[in-house]
Amino acid sequence: MSKGKVLLSVSGFNPQRWHELLAARREVALRPEIAADPSIEYAVVWKQPPGILTNLPNLKAIFSIGAGVDHILADTTVPDVPIVRVVDPNLSKHMTEYVVWRVMDHHRFGQMYRAQQKRKIWREPVQRTAGDTSVGVMGLGNLGRDAARALLGLGFLVNGWSRSERTVEGVATFAGEAGLRAFLNQTDILVVLLPLTAATRGIVDYSLLKELRRRNGLGGAVLINAGRGRLQKDDDILKALEDGTLKEASLDVFEVEPLPKTSPLWTHPRCS
Ligand SMILES: NC(=O)c1ccc[n+]([C@@H]2O[C@H](COP(=O)([O-])OP(=O)(O)OC[C@H]3O[C@@H](n4cnc5c(N)ncnc54)[C@H](OP(=O)(O)O)[C@@H]3O)[C@@H](O)[C@H]2O)c1
C-alpha cells in the first residue's frame, strides 16, 4: 500500500528545508489543489490559510512548525485530529537567551544608560544585585521553566504562575485565578510565556499591570512579553507606560503583526 501524502502549508517564510526533509520520506503536496484530496494523511503547517484543512477525509494529524498551536486553532473549521507541536531544546535556549537578555537589560538600567550616553550625561545609579529583583514568569511550560531556571542561576528571585499547581525547584509557584494577584503583587519584572487560548487572550491588560510591584529597586514595574501578541492589549501597555504603572516594556510580539507603522510603540522611549 502506498504511503499517503503530506500537505505542507507555510506562510511567512520559505519552507524549502521542510520540503526537502519531508519529500525524502513521502510525497508532498504544497497546496491541496484538489479539494477533499483523500491521499493527504498528514499536514505540516505554519499559519495555514483558513479552510485548507477542512475537507481532507483521511487526515490523521496536524503538525505545527513551532511551539504554539494557536495559529492552527485560529481556523475553527480545522478537523478534530491530533495536533502535534515542536518541543525543541534549541527553541527553549533561544527563548531563554531572549528572556535573560531583556531581564538583565532592565535590571542593569540599560535604557537609562543609553539615554544618558546620547546626551553625554555622566551619572551612575545605585546598582542592585539580582537577588533584590523578583521576576515573575507567567506560564511554566517548557519555555517558562527553562527561562525560570536560567534566571534562578543568575540569582534573581523567581515566581511562576500556571493553570495547575506546578513545582519548580527554587521557584515560588502560584496557580489559577486564585493565585494570580499574589503572584503579580510579588513581581517586579513580568515575563509572559503563556500560550494563546480563549482563556489567555488579552490577559495582559491594564488591570493586570496595575497589580505588579512598582515600589522596587528598579524604580517601577517592567513587562516582557515573549509569548503571543494577542495575550496583550497594546493600548493598555501604552497607557501603563504613560502613567507610571509600567516603567519599561520589552515586547517580542504585538496584537497586530507586523506592528502598524502608526503605532506609538515603535518609538516609545521606554519600549524595546
Ligand atoms: N515569541 C515567540 O517567538 C515564541 C516562540 C515560541 C513559543 N512562543 C509561545 O510560547 C508559548 C509557551 O510555550 P511552551 O512550550 O512553554 O508551552 P507549554 O509547555 O504548553 O506551557 C504553557 C504554560 O502556560 C500555562 N497556561 C496555559 N493556559 C493557562 C491559563 N489559562 N492560566 C494560567 N496558565 C496557563 C500552562 O499551565 P499548566 O502547566 O498548568 O498546564 C503551562 O505552564 C507557546 O504557546 C507559544 O505561543 C512564542
Short mmCIF file of C-alpha atoms and ligand atoms in Angstrom, two decimals:
data_model
loop_
_atom_site.label_atom_id
_atom_site.label_comp_id
_atom_site.label_asym_id
_atom_site.label_seq_id
_atom_site.Cartn_x
_atom_site.Cartn_y
_atom_site.Cartn_z
CA MET A 1 0.00 0.00 0.00
CA SER A 2 1.43 3.41 -0.91
CA LYS A 3 2.06 5.95 1.81
CA GLY A 4 -0.31 8.91 1.93
CA LYS A 5 0.82 12.43 1.09
CA VAL A 6 1.89 15.19 3.43
CA LEU A 7 0.39 18.62 2.92
CA LEU A 8 2.94 21.38 3.59
CA SER A 9 1.37 24.80 4.06
CA VAL A 10 3.58 27.56 5.42
CA SER A 11 3.04 31.32 5.44
CA GLY A 12 5.64 33.96 6.22
CA PHE A 13 8.85 32.09 5.42
CA ASN A 14 10.36 29.83 2.78
CA PRO A 15 9.60 26.18 3.65
CA GLN A 16 12.33 24.84 1.30
CA ARG A 17 14.20 22.93 4.04
CA TRP A 18 10.99 21.36 5.38
CA HIS A 19 10.01 20.45 1.84
CA GLU A 20 13.32 18.66 1.26
CA LEU A 21 13.17 16.73 4.53
CA LEU A 22 9.57 15.65 4.07
CA ALA A 23 9.99 14.84 0.37
CA ALA A 24 12.73 12.35 1.28
CA ARG A 25 10.08 10.28 3.02
CA ARG A 26 6.72 10.97 1.42
CA GLU A 27 5.08 12.72 -1.47
CA VAL A 28 4.48 16.34 -0.51
CA ALA A 29 1.52 18.43 -1.61
CA LEU A 30 2.27 22.12 -1.36
CA ARG A 31 -1.38 23.02 -1.70
CA PRO A 32 -4.41 20.77 -1.66
CA GLU A 33 -5.05 21.55 -5.35
CA ILE A 34 -7.93 19.14 -5.32
CA ALA A 35 -10.44 19.86 -2.60
CA ALA A 36 -11.01 16.83 -0.35
CA ASP A 37 -7.80 15.13 -1.54
CA PRO A 38 -8.13 11.65 0.01
CA SER A 39 -4.43 10.89 -0.39
CA ILE A 40 -3.36 13.51 2.22
CA GLU A 41 -2.76 11.88 5.61
CA TYR A 42 -0.70 14.49 7.44
CA ALA A 43 -0.45 18.27 7.37
CA VAL A 44 2.64 20.26 8.37
CA VAL A 45 1.66 23.89 8.78
CA TRP A 46 2.54 27.37 9.95
CA LYS A 47 -0.30 29.93 9.77
CA GLN A 48 -2.14 27.96 7.11
CA PRO A 49 -4.85 29.71 5.06
CA PRO A 50 -8.31 29.23 6.62
CA GLY A 51 -10.25 26.24 5.32
CA ILE A 52 -7.24 24.47 3.83
CA LEU A 53 -7.52 21.53 6.27
CA THR A 54 -11.29 21.32 6.36
CA ASN A 55 -12.08 18.73 3.70
CA LEU A 56 -9.30 16.17 3.93
CA PRO A 57 -11.19 12.94 4.67
CA ASN A 58 -8.11 10.88 5.58
CA LEU A 59 -6.19 13.45 7.59
CA LYS A 60 -4.62 11.72 10.62
CA ALA A 61 -2.69 14.52 12.33
CA ILE A 62 -1.58 18.13 12.01
CA PHE A 63 1.98 19.20 12.85
CA SER A 64 2.80 22.78 13.85
CA ILE A 65 6.20 24.11 12.77
CA GLY A 66 6.62 25.84 16.13
CA ALA A 67 5.90 25.67 19.84
CA GLY A 68 2.42 27.19 19.62
CA VAL A 69 -0.73 25.77 18.02
CA ASP A 70 -2.88 28.92 18.25
CA HIS A 71 -2.25 29.65 14.54
CA ILE A 72 -3.83 26.28 13.68
CA LEU A 73 -6.81 26.65 16.00
CA ALA A 74 -7.50 30.19 14.74
CA ASP A 75 -9.34 28.38 11.93
CA THR A 76 -12.48 26.94 13.54
CA THR A 77 -13.00 24.53 10.63
CA VAL A 78 -9.89 22.51 11.49
CA PRO A 79 -10.94 18.85 11.85
CA ASP A 80 -10.76 17.01 15.15
CA VAL A 81 -7.45 15.14 14.69
CA PRO A 82 -4.38 15.12 16.95
CA ILE A 83 -2.27 18.30 16.78
CA VAL A 84 1.46 17.95 17.38
CA ARG A 85 3.78 20.84 18.23
CA VAL A 86 7.54 21.33 18.40
CA VAL A 87 9.32 20.95 21.73
CA ASP A 88 12.96 21.54 20.92
CA PRO A 89 15.91 22.27 23.24
CA ASN A 90 17.25 24.83 20.74
CA LEU A 91 13.96 26.70 20.71
CA SER A 92 13.93 26.77 24.53
CA LYS A 93 17.53 28.04 24.56
CA HIS A 94 16.75 30.79 22.05
CA MET A 95 13.79 31.89 24.13
CA THR A 96 15.73 31.74 27.38
CA GLU A 97 18.51 33.85 25.84
CA TYR A 98 15.93 36.46 24.82
CA VAL A 99 14.35 36.49 28.29
CA VAL A 100 17.68 36.68 30.14
CA TRP A 101 18.91 39.43 27.77
CA ARG A 102 15.82 41.57 28.36
CA VAL A 103 15.66 40.91 32.14
CA MET A 104 19.35 41.84 32.51
CA ASP A 105 18.93 44.98 30.42
CA HIS A 106 16.08 46.21 32.63
CA HIS A 107 17.80 45.08 35.82
CA ARG A 108 21.07 46.89 34.88
CA PHE A 109 19.28 50.09 33.72
CA GLY A 110 20.23 49.63 30.06
CA GLN A 111 17.60 52.04 28.77
CA MET A 112 18.74 54.78 31.17
CA TYR A 113 22.42 54.35 30.24
CA ARG A 114 21.65 54.52 26.50
CA ALA A 115 19.64 57.71 27.01
CA GLN A 116 22.43 59.23 29.12
CA GLN A 117 25.09 58.31 26.57
CA LYS A 118 23.12 60.07 23.84
CA ARG A 119 23.06 63.25 25.92
CA LYS A 120 26.63 62.83 27.29
CA ILE A 121 25.41 62.64 30.87
CA TRP A 122 27.77 61.00 33.40
CA ARG A 123 25.62 59.63 36.20
CA GLU A 124 25.68 56.27 37.90
CA PRO A 125 22.59 54.79 39.51
CA VAL A 126 22.83 52.55 42.57
CA GLN A 127 23.28 49.05 41.19
CA ARG A 128 21.42 46.30 42.97
CA THR A 129 22.14 42.61 42.82
CA ALA A 130 19.84 40.17 41.08
CA GLY A 131 18.61 38.91 44.44
CA ASP A 132 16.90 42.28 45.01
CA THR A 133 14.68 41.82 41.96
CA SER A 134 11.85 39.36 41.55
CA VAL A 135 10.96 38.07 38.12
CA GLY A 136 7.53 36.52 37.63
CA VAL A 137 7.19 34.01 34.81
CA MET A 138 3.62 33.62 33.52
CA GLY A 139 3.41 30.12 32.06
CA LEU A 140 5.55 27.34 33.50
CA GLY A 141 5.68 25.15 30.41
CA ASN A 142 8.77 24.02 28.51
CA LEU A 143 9.81 27.59 27.77
CA GLY A 144 8.80 29.17 31.08
CA ARG A 145 10.58 26.55 33.18
CA ASP A 146 13.80 26.82 31.15
CA ALA A 147 13.80 30.62 31.49
CA ALA A 148 12.97 30.41 35.21
CA ARG A 149 15.93 28.09 35.84
CA ALA A 150 18.33 30.36 33.96
CA LEU A 151 17.10 33.40 35.94
CA LEU A 152 17.47 31.47 39.20
CA GLY A 153 21.03 30.65 38.19
CA LEU A 154 21.73 34.37 37.89
CA GLY A 155 20.42 34.92 41.40
CA PHE A 156 17.02 36.51 40.70
CA LEU A 157 14.06 35.75 42.91
CA VAL A 158 11.71 33.86 40.62
CA ASN A 159 7.94 33.47 40.85
CA GLY A 160 5.92 31.33 38.47
CA TRP A 161 2.26 31.19 37.51
CA SER A 162 0.46 28.36 35.72
CA ARG A 163 -3.00 26.94 35.24
CA SER A 164 -2.45 23.95 37.52
CA GLU A 165 -0.17 23.63 40.56
CA ARG A 166 3.44 23.18 39.44
CA THR A 167 6.64 22.57 41.36
CA VAL A 168 9.88 24.03 40.05
CA GLU A 169 12.79 23.88 42.46
CA GLY A 170 13.66 27.30 43.80
CA VAL A 171 10.62 28.99 42.22
CA ALA A 172 7.71 30.32 44.28
CA THR A 173 4.75 28.97 42.35
CA PHE A 174 1.15 30.20 42.08
CA ALA A 175 -1.74 28.71 40.15
CA GLY A 176 -5.00 29.70 38.54
CA GLU A 177 -7.09 32.77 39.04
CA ALA A 178 -6.89 32.36 42.82
CA GLY A 179 -3.11 32.72 42.75
CA LEU A 180 -2.79 35.44 40.12
CA ARG A 181 -2.98 38.55 42.28
CA ALA A 182 -0.49 37.29 44.88
CA PHE A 183 1.86 36.31 42.05
CA LEU A 184 1.66 39.77 40.45
CA ASN A 185 1.95 41.63 43.77
CA GLN A 186 5.34 39.94 44.33
CA THR A 187 6.66 40.57 40.82
CA ASP A 188 8.93 43.42 39.66
CA ILE A 189 9.60 42.12 36.13
CA LEU A 190 6.80 40.15 34.49
CA VAL A 191 7.81 37.65 31.78
CA VAL A 192 4.87 36.35 29.73
CA LEU A 193 5.34 32.89 28.22
CA LEU A 194 1.75 31.72 28.01
CA PRO A 195 0.08 30.06 25.04
CA LEU A 196 -2.70 31.98 23.30
CA THR A 197 -6.03 30.36 24.16
CA ALA A 198 -9.58 31.53 24.80
CA ALA A 199 -8.65 31.82 28.50
CA THR A 200 -5.45 33.84 27.98
CA ARG A 201 -6.43 36.18 25.13
CA GLY A 202 -5.99 39.80 26.29
CA ILE A 203 -4.90 38.73 29.78
CA VAL A 204 -2.09 41.31 29.86
CA ASP A 205 -4.31 44.34 30.23
CA TYR A 206 -4.20 47.48 32.33
CA SER A 207 -5.84 45.90 35.38
CA LEU A 208 -3.26 43.10 35.41
CA LEU A 209 -0.33 45.51 35.01
CA LYS A 210 -1.69 47.58 37.92
CA GLU A 211 -1.09 44.60 40.24
CA LEU A 212 2.67 44.47 39.59
CA ARG A 213 5.02 45.73 42.32
CA ARG A 214 6.04 49.27 41.43
CA ARG A 215 7.86 50.22 44.63
CA ASN A 216 11.04 48.35 43.97
CA GLY A 217 14.74 48.86 43.37
CA LEU A 218 14.20 49.16 39.62
CA GLY A 219 12.10 52.27 40.07
CA GLY A 220 8.97 50.65 38.62
CA ALA A 221 7.42 47.55 37.13
CA VAL A 222 8.56 46.01 33.85
CA LEU A 223 6.75 43.85 31.29
CA ILE A 224 8.43 41.38 28.91
CA ASN A 225 6.06 39.57 26.54
CA ALA A 226 7.69 36.74 24.61
CA GLY A 227 4.52 34.63 24.24
CA ARG A 228 1.97 35.84 21.70
CA GLY A 229 0.84 39.34 20.78
CA ARG A 230 -2.84 38.78 21.39
CA LEU A 231 -2.14 37.90 25.01
CA GLN A 232 -1.65 41.64 25.50
CA LYS A 233 -3.58 44.83 24.83
CA ASP A 234 -1.18 47.25 23.15
CA ASP A 235 -3.22 50.34 24.13
CA ASP A 236 -3.23 49.28 27.78
CA ILE A 237 0.55 48.87 27.73
CA LEU A 238 0.93 52.36 26.26
CA LYS A 239 -1.39 53.79 28.93
CA ALA A 240 0.57 51.97 31.64
CA LEU A 241 3.89 53.29 30.30
CA GLU A 242 2.49 56.82 30.21
CA ASP A 243 1.03 56.93 33.73
CA GLY A 244 3.87 55.11 35.50
CA THR A 245 2.08 51.81 36.05
CA LEU A 246 4.92 50.39 33.94
CA LYS A 247 8.44 51.72 33.95
CA GLU A 248 9.53 49.88 30.81
CA ALA A 249 8.44 47.12 28.43
CA SER A 250 10.20 44.67 26.12
CA LEU A 251 7.83 43.32 23.50
CA ASP A 252 8.74 40.46 21.19
CA VAL A 253 5.16 40.26 19.96
CA PHE A 254 2.25 42.62 19.26
CA GLU A 255 -1.52 42.46 18.94
CA VAL A 256 -1.22 43.09 15.19
CA GLU A 257 1.90 41.92 13.35
CA PRO A 258 3.78 43.40 11.67
CA LEU A 259 3.25 46.29 14.11
CA PRO A 260 1.47 49.04 12.13
CA LYS A 261 3.79 51.96 11.29
CA THR A 262 1.34 54.27 13.07
CA SER A 263 1.78 52.53 16.43
CA PRO A 264 3.40 54.74 19.09
CA LEU A 265 5.11 51.59 20.40
CA TRP A 266 7.66 51.86 17.53
CA THR A 267 9.16 54.99 19.02
CA HIS A 268 8.23 54.89 22.68
CA PRO A 269 11.46 55.65 24.59
CA ARG A 270 10.77 53.06 27.28
CA CYS A 271 9.59 50.26 25.00
CA SER A 272 12.08 47.97 23.30
N1 LIG B 1 7.58 34.80 20.67
C1 LIG B 1 7.98 33.73 20.05
O1 LIG B 1 8.70 33.78 19.06
C2 LIG B 1 7.58 32.39 20.58
C3 LIG B 1 8.35 31.27 20.26
C4 LIG B 1 7.96 30.04 20.77
C5 LIG B 1 6.82 29.93 21.57
N2 LIG B 1 6.10 31.05 21.86
C6 LIG B 1 4.89 30.95 22.70
O2 LIG B 1 5.23 30.46 23.98
C7 LIG B 1 4.13 29.68 24.43
C8 LIG B 1 4.55 28.78 25.58
O3 LIG B 1 5.31 27.68 25.07
P1 LIG B 1 5.57 26.37 25.96
O4 LIG B 1 6.24 25.39 25.08
O5 LIG B 1 6.24 26.76 27.24
O6 LIG B 1 4.06 25.93 26.26
P2 LIG B 1 3.54 24.80 27.24
O7 LIG B 1 4.61 23.81 27.52
O8 LIG B 1 2.25 24.34 26.68
O9 LIG B 1 3.27 25.59 28.61
C9 LIG B 1 2.25 26.53 28.75
C10 LIG B 1 2.20 27.02 30.19
O10 LIG B 1 1.18 28.02 30.27
C11 LIG B 1 0.27 27.65 31.30
N3 LIG B 1 -1.09 28.06 30.97
C12 LIG B 1 -1.82 27.76 29.87
N4 LIG B 1 -3.05 28.30 29.96
C13 LIG B 1 -3.10 28.94 31.14
C14 LIG B 1 -4.09 29.67 31.83
N5 LIG B 1 -5.31 29.85 31.30
N6 LIG B 1 -3.79 30.19 33.03
C15 LIG B 1 -2.58 30.01 33.58
N7 LIG B 1 -1.58 29.32 32.99
C16 LIG B 1 -1.84 28.79 31.79
C17 LIG B 1 0.34 26.15 31.39
O11 LIG B 1 -0.14 25.76 32.67
P3 LIG B 1 -0.12 24.22 33.15
O12 LIG B 1 1.34 23.93 33.37
O13 LIG B 1 -0.88 24.21 34.39
O14 LIG B 1 -0.70 23.45 32.00
C18 LIG B 1 1.84 25.91 31.20
O15 LIG B 1 2.52 26.10 32.41
C19 LIG B 1 3.69 28.94 23.14
O16 LIG B 1 2.33 28.53 23.24
C20 LIG B 1 3.86 30.00 22.07
O17 LIG B 1 2.66 30.69 21.88
C21 LIG B 1 6.46 32.26 21.38
#
